[in-house]
CSV table of C-alpha atoms in Angstrom, one decimal:
chain,number,residue,atom,x,y,z
A,1,UNK,CA,0.0,0.0,0.0
A,2,UNK,CA,1.3,3.5,-0.7
A,3,UNK,CA,2.8,5.4,2.2
A,4,UNK,CA,0.9,8.3,3.6
A,5,UNK,CA,2.4,11.7,3.4
A,6,UNK,CA,3.1,13.7,6.6
A,7,UNK,CA,0.7,16.4,5.4
A,8,UNK,CA,-2.0,13.8,4.8
A,9,UNK,CA,-1.4,12.3,8.2
A,10,UNK,CA,-1.5,15.6,10.1
A,11,UNK,CA,-4.5,17.0,8.2
A,12,UNK,CA,-7.0,14.3,7.6
A,13,UNK,CA,-10.0,16.6,8.4
A,14,UNK,CA,-11.3,16.9,4.9
A,15,UNK,CA,-11.2,13.2,4.2
A,16,UNK,CA,-13.0,12.5,7.5
A,17,UNK,CA,-15.6,15.1,6.8
A,18,UNK,CA,-16.5,13.4,3.5
A,19,UNK,CA,-16.5,10.0,5.1
A,20,UNK,CA,-18.8,11.3,8.0
A,21,UNK,CA,-21.1,12.9,5.4
A,22,UNK,CA,-21.4,9.6,3.5
A,23,UNK,CA,-21.8,7.7,6.7
A,24,UNK,CA,-24.7,10.0,7.8
A,25,UNK,CA,-26.4,9.7,4.4
A,26,UNK,CA,-26.1,5.9,4.4
A,27,UNK,CA,-27.2,5.5,8.0
A,28,UNK,CA,-30.3,7.5,7.4
A,29,UNK,CA,-31.0,5.7,4.2
A,30,UNK,CA,-30.7,2.2,5.7
A,31,UNK,CA,-32.6,3.2,8.8
A,32,UNK,CA,-35.5,4.4,6.7
A,33,UNK,CA,-35.4,1.2,4.6
A,34,UNK,CA,-35.3,-1.2,7.5
A,35,UNK,CA,-38.0,0.7,9.4
A,36,UNK,CA,-40.3,0.8,6.4
A,37,UNK,CA,-40.0,-2.9,5.6
A,38,UNK,CA,-40.2,-4.0,9.2
A,39,UNK,CA,-43.4,-2.0,9.7
A,40,UNK,CA,-44.9,-3.6,6.7
A,41,UNK,CA,-44.2,-7.0,8.0
A,42,UNK,CA,-45.1,-6.3,11.6
A,43,UNK,CA,-48.4,-4.6,10.8
A,44,UNK,CA,-49.1,-6.5,7.6
A,45,UNK,CA,-52.9,-6.6,7.9
A,46,UNK,CA,-53.0,-2.8,8.3
A,47,UNK,CA,-51.1,-2.1,5.1
A,48,UNK,CA,-52.4,-2.6,1.6
A,49,UNK,CA,-50.7,-4.3,-1.3
A,50,UNK,CA,-50.1,-2.4,-4.5
A,51,UNK,CA,-53.0,-3.2,-6.9
A,52,UNK,CA,-50.5,-2.8,-9.7
A,53,UNK,CA,-47.0,-1.5,-10.3
A,54,UNK,CA,-45.9,1.5,-12.4
A,55,UNK,CA,-43.1,1.1,-15.0
A,56,UNK,CA,-41.2,3.9,-16.6
A,57,UNK,CA,-42.0,7.6,-17.2
A,58,UNK,CA,-45.0,6.5,-19.3
A,59,UNK,CA,-46.5,5.1,-16.0
A,60,UNK,CA,-47.4,1.8,-17.6
A,61,UNK,CA,-49.3,-0.6,-15.4
A,62,UNK,CA,-47.6,-4.0,-14.7
A,63,UNK,CA,-48.1,-6.8,-12.2
A,64,UNK,CA,-51.9,-6.1,-12.1
A,65,UNK,CA,-53.5,-7.8,-9.1
A,66,UNK,CA,-56.9,-9.5,-9.0
A,67,UNK,CA,-58.6,-6.6,-7.3
A,68,UNK,CA,-57.5,-4.2,-10.1
A,69,UNK,CA,-58.4,-6.7,-12.9
A,70,UNK,CA,-61.9,-7.0,-11.3
A,71,UNK,CA,-62.2,-3.2,-11.7
A,72,UNK,CA,-61.3,-3.3,-15.4
A,73,UNK,CA,-57.5,-2.6,-15.3
A,74,UNK,CA,-55.2,-4.7,-17.5
A,75,UNK,CA,-51.5,-5.0,-17.9
A,76,UNK,CA,-50.1,-2.4,-20.3
A,77,UNK,CA,-52.6,0.3,-19.5
A,78,UNK,CA,-51.2,3.8,-18.6
A,79,UNK,CA,-52.0,5.6,-15.5
A,80,UNK,CA,-53.4,9.1,-16.1
A,81,UNK,CA,-55.1,10.1,-12.9
A,82,UNK,CA,-55.8,9.3,-9.2
A,83,UNK,CA,-59.1,10.3,-7.5
A,84,UNK,CA,-60.0,12.6,-10.4
A,85,UNK,CA,-56.6,14.5,-10.3
A,86,UNK,CA,-54.0,14.3,-13.0
A,87,UNK,CA,-51.1,12.0,-12.0
A,88,UNK,CA,-47.8,13.9,-12.4
A,89,UNK,CA,-45.5,11.3,-10.9
A,90,UNK,CA,-45.2,7.9,-9.1
A,91,UNK,CA,-45.6,9.5,-5.7
A,92,UNK,CA,-49.1,10.6,-6.6
A,93,UNK,CA,-50.1,7.0,-6.6
A,94,UNK,CA,-47.8,5.3,-4.0
A,95,UNK,CA,-48.2,8.0,-1.3
A,96,UNK,CA,-51.9,7.3,-1.3
A,97,UNK,CA,-51.5,3.5,-1.3
A,98,UNK,CA,-49.0,3.7,1.6
A,99,UNK,CA,-51.5,5.6,3.8
A,100,UNK,CA,-54.6,3.6,2.7
A,101,UNK,CA,-56.4,1.0,4.8
A,102,UNK,CA,-57.6,-2.4,3.5
A,103,UNK,CA,-61.2,-2.1,2.2
A,104,UNK,CA,-60.8,1.5,1.1
A,105,UNK,CA,-61.5,2.2,-2.6
A,106,UNK,CA,-59.0,3.9,-4.9
A,107,UNK,CA,-60.4,5.8,-7.9
A,108,UNK,CA,-58.0,5.3,-10.9
A,109,UNK,CA,-58.1,6.8,-14.3
A,110,UNK,CA,-56.2,4.9,-17.0
A,111,UNK,CA,-55.6,5.0,-20.7
A,112,UNK,CA,-55.9,1.6,-22.5
A,113,UNK,CA,-52.8,0.4,-24.4
A,114,UNK,CA,-54.9,-0.7,-27.4
A,115,UNK,CA,-54.3,1.1,-30.7
A,116,UNK,CA,-56.7,3.7,-32.0
A,117,UNK,CA,-58.6,6.0,-29.7
A,118,UNK,CA,-60.2,3.8,-27.0
A,119,UNK,CA,-62.2,5.4,-24.2
A,120,UNK,CA,-60.3,6.0,-21.0
A,121,UNK,CA,-61.0,3.8,-18.0
A,122,UNK,CA,-62.4,4.9,-14.7
A,123,UNK,CA,-61.8,2.1,-12.2
A,124,UNK,CA,-62.8,1.8,-8.5
A,125,UNK,CA,-60.4,-0.6,-6.9
A,126,UNK,CA,-61.0,-2.1,-3.4
A,127,UNK,CA,-57.6,-2.3,-1.8
A,128,UNK,CA,-56.5,-5.6,-0.2
A,129,UNK,CA,-54.2,-6.3,2.8
A,130,UNK,CA,-50.5,-6.7,2.0
A,131,UNK,CA,-50.4,-10.1,3.7
A,132,UNK,CA,-54.0,-11.3,4.3
A,133,UNK,CA,-52.8,-14.2,6.5
A,134,UNK,CA,-49.8,-12.4,7.9
A,135,UNK,CA,-46.2,-12.7,6.7
A,136,UNK,CA,-44.7,-16.1,6.3
A,137,UNK,CA,-41.3,-17.3,7.6
A,138,UNK,CA,-39.9,-16.8,4.1
A,139,UNK,CA,-40.9,-13.1,4.2
A,140,UNK,CA,-39.1,-12.6,7.5
A,141,UNK,CA,-36.1,-14.6,6.3
A,142,UNK,CA,-35.9,-12.4,3.2
A,143,UNK,CA,-36.1,-9.3,5.3
A,144,UNK,CA,-33.3,-10.5,7.7
A,145,UNK,CA,-31.0,-11.5,4.8
A,146,UNK,CA,-31.7,-9.0,2.1
A,147,UNK,CA,-32.7,-5.9,4.0
A,148,UNK,CA,-30.6,-6.3,7.2
A,149,UNK,CA,-27.8,-8.9,6.8
A,150,UNK,CA,-26.2,-7.9,3.5
A,151,UNK,CA,-26.5,-4.1,3.9
A,152,UNK,CA,-25.3,-4.1,7.5
A,153,UNK,CA,-22.3,-6.3,6.8
A,154,UNK,CA,-21.3,-4.3,3.8
A,155,UNK,CA,-21.9,-1.0,5.7
A,156,UNK,CA,-19.9,-2.0,8.8
A,157,UNK,CA,-16.9,-3.5,6.9
A,158,UNK,CA,-16.7,-0.7,4.3
A,159,UNK,CA,-16.8,2.2,6.7
A,160,UNK,CA,-14.6,0.6,9.3
A,161,UNK,CA,-11.8,0.0,6.8
A,162,UNK,CA,-12.2,3.5,5.3
A,163,UNK,CA,-12.1,5.1,8.8
A,164,UNK,CA,-8.9,3.2,9.7
A,165,UNK,CA,-7.2,3.8,6.4
A,166,UNK,CA,-8.7,7.2,5.6
A,167,UNK,CA,-6.1,8.3,3.0
A,168,UNK,CA,-5.9,4.9,1.3
A,169,UNK,CA,-7.6,5.0,-2.1
A,170,UNK,CA,-8.1,1.3,-2.0
A,171,UNK,CA,-10.1,1.6,1.3
A,172,UNK,CA,-12.4,4.1,-0.4
A,173,UNK,CA,-12.8,1.9,-3.4
A,174,UNK,CA,-13.7,-1.0,-1.1
A,175,UNK,CA,-16.3,1.2,0.6
A,176,UNK,CA,-17.9,2.1,-2.7
A,177,UNK,CA,-17.8,-1.5,-3.9
A,178,UNK,CA,-19.5,-2.7,-0.7
A,179,UNK,CA,-22.2,0.0,-0.7
A,180,UNK,CA,-23.0,-0.7,-4.3
A,181,UNK,CA,-23.1,-4.5,-3.5
A,182,UNK,CA,-25.7,-3.8,-0.8
A,183,UNK,CA,-27.9,-1.8,-3.3
A,184,UNK,CA,-27.8,-4.5,-6.0
A,185,UNK,CA,-29.9,-7.0,-4.0
A,186,UNK,CA,-31.5,-5.1,-1.0
A,187,UNK,CA,-35.0,-3.6,-1.0
A,188,UNK,CA,-33.7,-0.1,-0.2
A,189,UNK,CA,-34.4,1.3,-3.6
A,190,UNK,CA,-37.9,-0.2,-3.7
A,191,UNK,CA,-38.7,1.1,-0.2
A,192,UNK,CA,-37.8,4.6,-1.1
A,193,UNK,CA,-39.1,4.6,-4.7
A,194,UNK,CA,-42.4,3.1,-3.8
A,195,UNK,CA,-42.6,4.5,-0.3
A,196,UNK,CA,-44.5,7.4,1.3
A,197,UNK,CA,-43.9,11.0,0.2
A,198,UNK,CA,-41.0,12.9,1.9
A,199,UNK,CA,-38.6,15.6,1.2
A,200,UNK,CA,-35.7,13.1,1.2
A,201,UNK,CA,-37.3,10.6,-1.1
A,202,UNK,CA,-35.9,12.0,-4.5
A,203,UNK,CA,-32.4,12.2,-2.9
A,204,UNK,CA,-32.4,8.6,-1.6
A,205,UNK,CA,-33.8,7.3,-4.9
A,206,UNK,CA,-30.9,8.9,-6.7
A,207,UNK,CA,-28.5,7.4,-4.0
A,208,UNK,CA,-29.9,3.9,-4.7
A,209,UNK,CA,-29.7,4.2,-8.5
A,210,UNK,CA,-26.2,5.7,-8.4
A,211,UNK,CA,-24.7,3.0,-6.1
A,212,UNK,CA,-26.6,0.1,-7.8
A,213,UNK,CA,-25.1,1.3,-11.2
A,214,UNK,CA,-21.6,1.7,-9.7
A,215,UNK,CA,-21.4,-2.0,-8.9
A,216,UNK,CA,-19.8,-3.3,-12.2
A,217,UNK,CA,-17.4,-0.3,-12.3
A,218,UNK,CA,-16.4,-0.8,-8.7
A,219,UNK,CA,-15.8,-4.5,-9.4
A,220,UNK,CA,-13.5,-3.6,-12.4
A,221,UNK,CA,-11.5,-1.0,-10.5
A,222,UNK,CA,-11.2,-3.4,-7.5
A,223,UNK,CA,-9.7,-6.1,-9.7
A,224,UNK,CA,-7.3,-3.6,-11.3
A,225,UNK,CA,-5.9,-2.3,-8.0
A,226,UNK,CA,-6.2,-5.3,-5.5
A,227,UNK,CA,-3.9,-6.4,-4.0
A,228,UNK,CA,-1.6,-4.4,-6.3
A,229,UNK,CA,-2.2,-2.4,-9.4
A,230,UNK,CA,-2.2,-4.4,-12.7
A,231,UNK,CA,0.9,-3.7,-14.7
A,232,UNK,CA,-1.1,-2.9,-17.8
A,233,UNK,CA,-3.1,-0.4,-15.7
A,234,UNK,CA,0.1,1.5,-14.9
A,235,UNK,CA,1.1,1.5,-18.6
A,236,UNK,CA,-2.3,2.6,-19.9
A,237,UNK,CA,-4.0,4.5,-17.0
A,238,UNK,CA,-6.6,6.0,-19.4
A,239,UNK,CA,-7.9,2.6,-20.6
A,240,UNK,CA,-10.2,1.9,-17.7
A,241,UNK,CA,-12.1,5.1,-18.4
A,242,UNK,CA,-13.3,3.7,-21.7
A,243,UNK,CA,-15.5,1.4,-19.6
A,244,UNK,CA,-15.9,3.3,-16.3
A,245,UNK,CA,-16.5,6.7,-17.8
A,246,UNK,CA,-19.7,5.8,-19.8
A,247,UNK,CA,-21.0,3.7,-16.9
A,248,UNK,CA,-20.6,6.7,-14.6
A,249,UNK,CA,-22.5,8.8,-17.1
A,250,UNK,CA,-25.3,6.2,-17.3
A,251,UNK,CA,-25.5,6.0,-13.5
A,252,UNK,CA,-26.0,9.8,-13.3
A,253,UNK,CA,-28.5,9.9,-16.0
A,254,UNK,CA,-30.6,7.0,-14.6
A,255,UNK,CA,-30.5,8.5,-11.2
A,256,UNK,CA,-31.8,11.8,-12.6
A,257,UNK,CA,-34.5,10.2,-14.6
A,258,UNK,CA,-35.8,8.0,-11.8
A,259,UNK,CA,-35.8,10.9,-9.3
A,260,UNK,CA,-37.8,13.0,-11.8
A,261,UNK,CA,-40.3,10.2,-12.2
A,262,UNK,CA,-41.4,10.7,-8.6
A,263,UNK,CA,-43.1,14.1,-9.4
A,264,UNK,CA,-42.4,15.0,-13.0
A,265,UNK,CA,-42.9,12.1,-15.3
A,266,UNK,CA,-43.4,14.3,-18.4
A,267,UNK,CA,-39.8,15.8,-18.0
A,268,UNK,CA,-38.4,12.3,-17.2
A,269,UNK,CA,-40.0,10.9,-20.3
A,270,UNK,CA,-38.6,13.6,-22.6
A,271,UNK,CA,-35.1,13.2,-21.0
A,272,UNK,CA,-35.2,9.4,-21.4
A,273,UNK,CA,-36.4,9.7,-25.0
A,274,UNK,CA,-33.4,12.0,-25.7
A,275,UNK,CA,-30.9,9.7,-24.1
A,276,UNK,CA,-32.4,6.2,-24.6
A,277,UNK,CA,-30.2,5.1,-27.5
A,278,UNK,CA,-27.0,6.1,-25.7
A,279,UNK,CA,-28.1,4.6,-22.4
A,280,UNK,CA,-29.1,1.3,-24.0
A,281,UNK,CA,-25.7,0.9,-25.7
A,282,UNK,CA,-23.9,1.8,-22.5
A,283,UNK,CA,-25.8,-0.9,-20.6
A,284,UNK,CA,-23.7,-3.5,-22.4
A,285,UNK,CA,-20.6,-2.2,-20.7
A,286,UNK,CA,-21.9,-3.6,-17.4
A,287,UNK,CA,-21.3,-7.1,-18.7
A,288,UNK,CA,-17.9,-6.0,-20.1
A,289,UNK,CA,-16.9,-4.6,-16.7
A,290,UNK,CA,-17.9,-7.8,-14.9
A,291,UNK,CA,-16.2,-10.0,-17.5
A,292,UNK,CA,-13.0,-8.0,-17.1
A,293,UNK,CA,-13.3,-8.3,-13.3
A,294,UNK,CA,-13.1,-12.1,-13.6
A,295,UNK,CA,-10.5,-12.0,-16.2
A,296,UNK,CA,-8.1,-9.7,-14.3
A,297,UNK,CA,-8.6,-11.7,-11.0
A,298,UNK,CA,-7.8,-14.9,-12.8
A,299,UNK,CA,-4.7,-13.4,-14.4
A,300,UNK,CA,-3.4,-12.0,-11.1
A,301,UNK,CA,-4.0,-15.3,-9.4
A,302,UNK,CA,-2.0,-17.2,-12.1
A,303,UNK,CA,0.9,-14.7,-11.8
A,304,UNK,CA,1.0,-14.3,-8.0
A,305,UNK,CA,4.4,-15.4,-6.7
A,306,UNK,CA,3.6,-14.9,-3.0
A,307,UNK,CA,1.8,-17.8,-1.3
A,308,UNK,CA,-0.4,-15.6,0.9
A,309,UNK,CA,-1.4,-13.4,-2.0
A,310,UNK,CA,-2.3,-16.4,-4.2
A,311,UNK,CA,-4.4,-17.8,-1.4
A,312,UNK,CA,-6.3,-14.5,-0.9
A,313,UNK,CA,-6.9,-14.2,-4.6
A,314,UNK,CA,-8.1,-17.8,-4.8
A,315,UNK,CA,-10.6,-17.1,-2.0
A,316,UNK,CA,-11.9,-14.1,-3.9
A,317,UNK,CA,-12.0,-16.0,-7.2
A,318,UNK,CA,-14.1,-18.8,-5.6
A,319,UNK,CA,-16.5,-16.4,-3.8
A,320,UNK,CA,-16.9,-14.4,-6.9
A,321,UNK,CA,-17.6,-17.4,-9.1
A,322,UNK,CA,-20.2,-18.7,-6.6
A,323,UNK,CA,-21.8,-15.4,-5.6
A,324,UNK,CA,-21.3,-12.7,-8.3
A,325,UNK,CA,-21.3,-14.6,-11.5
A,326,UNK,CA,-24.7,-16.4,-11.4
A,327,UNK,CA,-26.5,-13.3,-10.0
A,328,UNK,CA,-24.8,-11.0,-12.6
A,329,UNK,CA,-25.9,-13.3,-15.4
A,330,UNK,CA,-29.5,-13.3,-14.1
A,331,UNK,CA,-29.5,-9.5,-13.7
A,332,UNK,CA,-28.0,-8.8,-17.1
A,333,UNK,CA,-29.6,-11.5,-19.3
A,334,UNK,CA,-32.2,-13.7,-17.8
A,335,UNK,CA,-34.3,-11.5,-15.5
A,336,UNK,CA,-36.5,-10.3,-18.4
A,337,UNK,CA,-37.3,-13.8,-19.6
A,338,UNK,CA,-37.0,-15.9,-16.4
A,339,UNK,CA,-38.3,-15.0,-13.0
A,340,UNK,CA,-37.0,-17.1,-10.1
A,341,UNK,CA,-39.5,-18.6,-7.6
A,342,UNK,CA,-39.5,-17.2,-4.1
A,343,UNK,CA,-37.2,-19.9,-2.8
A,344,UNK,CA,-34.9,-19.3,-5.7
A,345,UNK,CA,-34.5,-15.6,-4.7
A,346,UNK,CA,-33.7,-16.6,-1.2
A,347,UNK,CA,-30.9,-18.9,-2.5
A,348,UNK,CA,-29.6,-16.0,-4.7
A,349,UNK,CA,-29.6,-13.7,-1.6
A,350,UNK,CA,-27.7,-16.3,0.4
A,351,UNK,CA,-25.1,-16.6,-2.4
A,352,UNK,CA,-24.9,-12.8,-2.6
A,353,UNK,CA,-24.1,-12.8,1.1
A,354,UNK,CA,-21.0,-14.9,0.5
A,355,UNK,CA,-19.0,-12.2,-1.3
A,356,UNK,CA,-18.9,-9.5,1.5
A,357,UNK,CA,-18.3,-12.4,4.0
A,358,UNK,CA,-15.3,-13.4,2.0
A,359,UNK,CA,-14.1,-9.8,1.7
A,360,UNK,CA,-14.3,-9.5,5.5
A,361,UNK,CA,-12.4,-12.8,6.0
A,362,UNK,CA,-9.6,-11.8,3.6
A,363,UNK,CA,-9.2,-8.4,5.2
A,364,UNK,CA,-9.5,-9.4,8.8
A,365,UNK,CA,-7.9,-12.9,8.8
A,366,UNK,CA,-5.4,-12.6,6.0
A,367,UNK,CA,-4.7,-8.9,6.7
A,368,UNK,CA,-5.0,-8.0,3.0
A,369,UNK,CA,-5.1,-4.3,3.9
A,370,UNK,CA,-3.1,-4.4,7.2
A,371,UNK,CA,-6.1,-3.0,9.1
A,372,UNK,CA,-5.0,-4.5,12.4
A,373,UNK,CA,-1.5,-3.1,12.0
A,374,UNK,CA,-2.9,0.4,11.5
A,375,UNK,CA,-5.1,0.1,14.5
A,376,UNK,CA,-2.2,-1.0,16.7
A,377,UNK,CA,0.0,1.9,15.4
A,378,UNK,CA,-2.8,4.4,16.0
A,379,UNK,CA,-3.3,3.2,19.6
A,380,UNK,CA,0.4,3.4,20.3
A,381,UNK,CA,0.5,6.9,18.8
A,382,UNK,CA,-2.5,7.9,21.0
A,383,UNK,CA,-0.9,6.5,24.2
A,384,UNK,CA,2.4,8.2,23.4
A,385,UNK,CA,0.6,11.5,23.0
C-alpha cells in the first residue's frame, strides 16, 4: 500500500468530513429502509398491497393484481389520474397507497394500451391487505437476509476500513464496492421509490440508483488495484475510463430520470427519449466490466508469486464465481425472460451474502489491507501523545 504523506497524516480533516457525510447519508437511508419494511411485516394486515406497479416515465401498469383486474384494469394500461386528479408522478399513486387501509377504494383513471382512440378507463379498486394471512417465515427470512444482513455487513466493513485507512484510495474503493453491493440486492431502492412522500425521497432514490449502477465499475476497479495495481493499468491508465466513464454517465442519467419520475414524469419521459439510444448501448458495458473483473482476477491469481497473495486471490475467485457470476448473469440477461420462484430468490440472496463475508475474511484474517496493524499503530501513537 502507498505510504501516507506527513501532510495527509497531520490534516485528515477533509477526508474524515466526506466520510462522515457519506456515513450520515447511508445510516439515514438504511434506517428508513429497514424501518419501512419492518413496519410492513409487523403490521401486515393494516397495510395494503399495490393493486399494480408502475413502469417507466410512461407510467405503464404492470403486475396487475386480481382486485385491479376486477375493476377493469389490465397489464399495459397507462395511469393518467388518481381520484380525479392528474397523475404527475409515481408519488401521486404510491403515497396514497401507503396511507390507505384495507377495504378502502381507490379511484383510478387509466388510458388503455390498445391502438386507436379507445375510451379512458375509470376504475374503482377495493384495496386488499398486503399479507392477508400475515407474513410467512420466508418473508421474515428475506427481510433478515436482504434488508438487514447484507447491507449491515457491507456497511460496517466498508466504513470501518475507510475510517482506519482514511487516506488509502483502496479503502475508499472497497467502501464504494460494498455500498454498491448492498444496493444490488437489497430492497432499499424499492422502499424509497415506492414509499411514502417525503422531502428526502428523491435524494435517496438517486442514491440507490447511483450505487446500484456503480457495482460493475467498482468490481472492475477493485480487480485492477487489488492487491496491487495491474501492470497494464500502470502503462495505460486511461484505458479503464473507456468502460468506467460511460458507466458513470449512465448512473448519473438513470438517477436523474428516476428521481424526476417521482413528481415530473413528463420531464423524465422527454429526457429518457433523448438519451435512450446512448443509455441502451452503454448498458452492455456492465457485462464488459464484470467479465474484465473475472479475467483480471484470474490473471493476477496465475501470476501471483507470493503464497499468501495467491491464497487471498483464490478465495476471492471462488467467492466471486459462486456469488457474483450467477447473479450477474441473471440481472443482465435472464431477468426479463426468467423469474426465479421465491425460494430461488432466497438462494440467490444467500449466495450474494457470500461475497462480503469473503471480503471480511480476507481483510481481517489474511490482513490483506493491514487494518489490524494500522489500529495498533494508532493506539500506540495515541498513548504516546
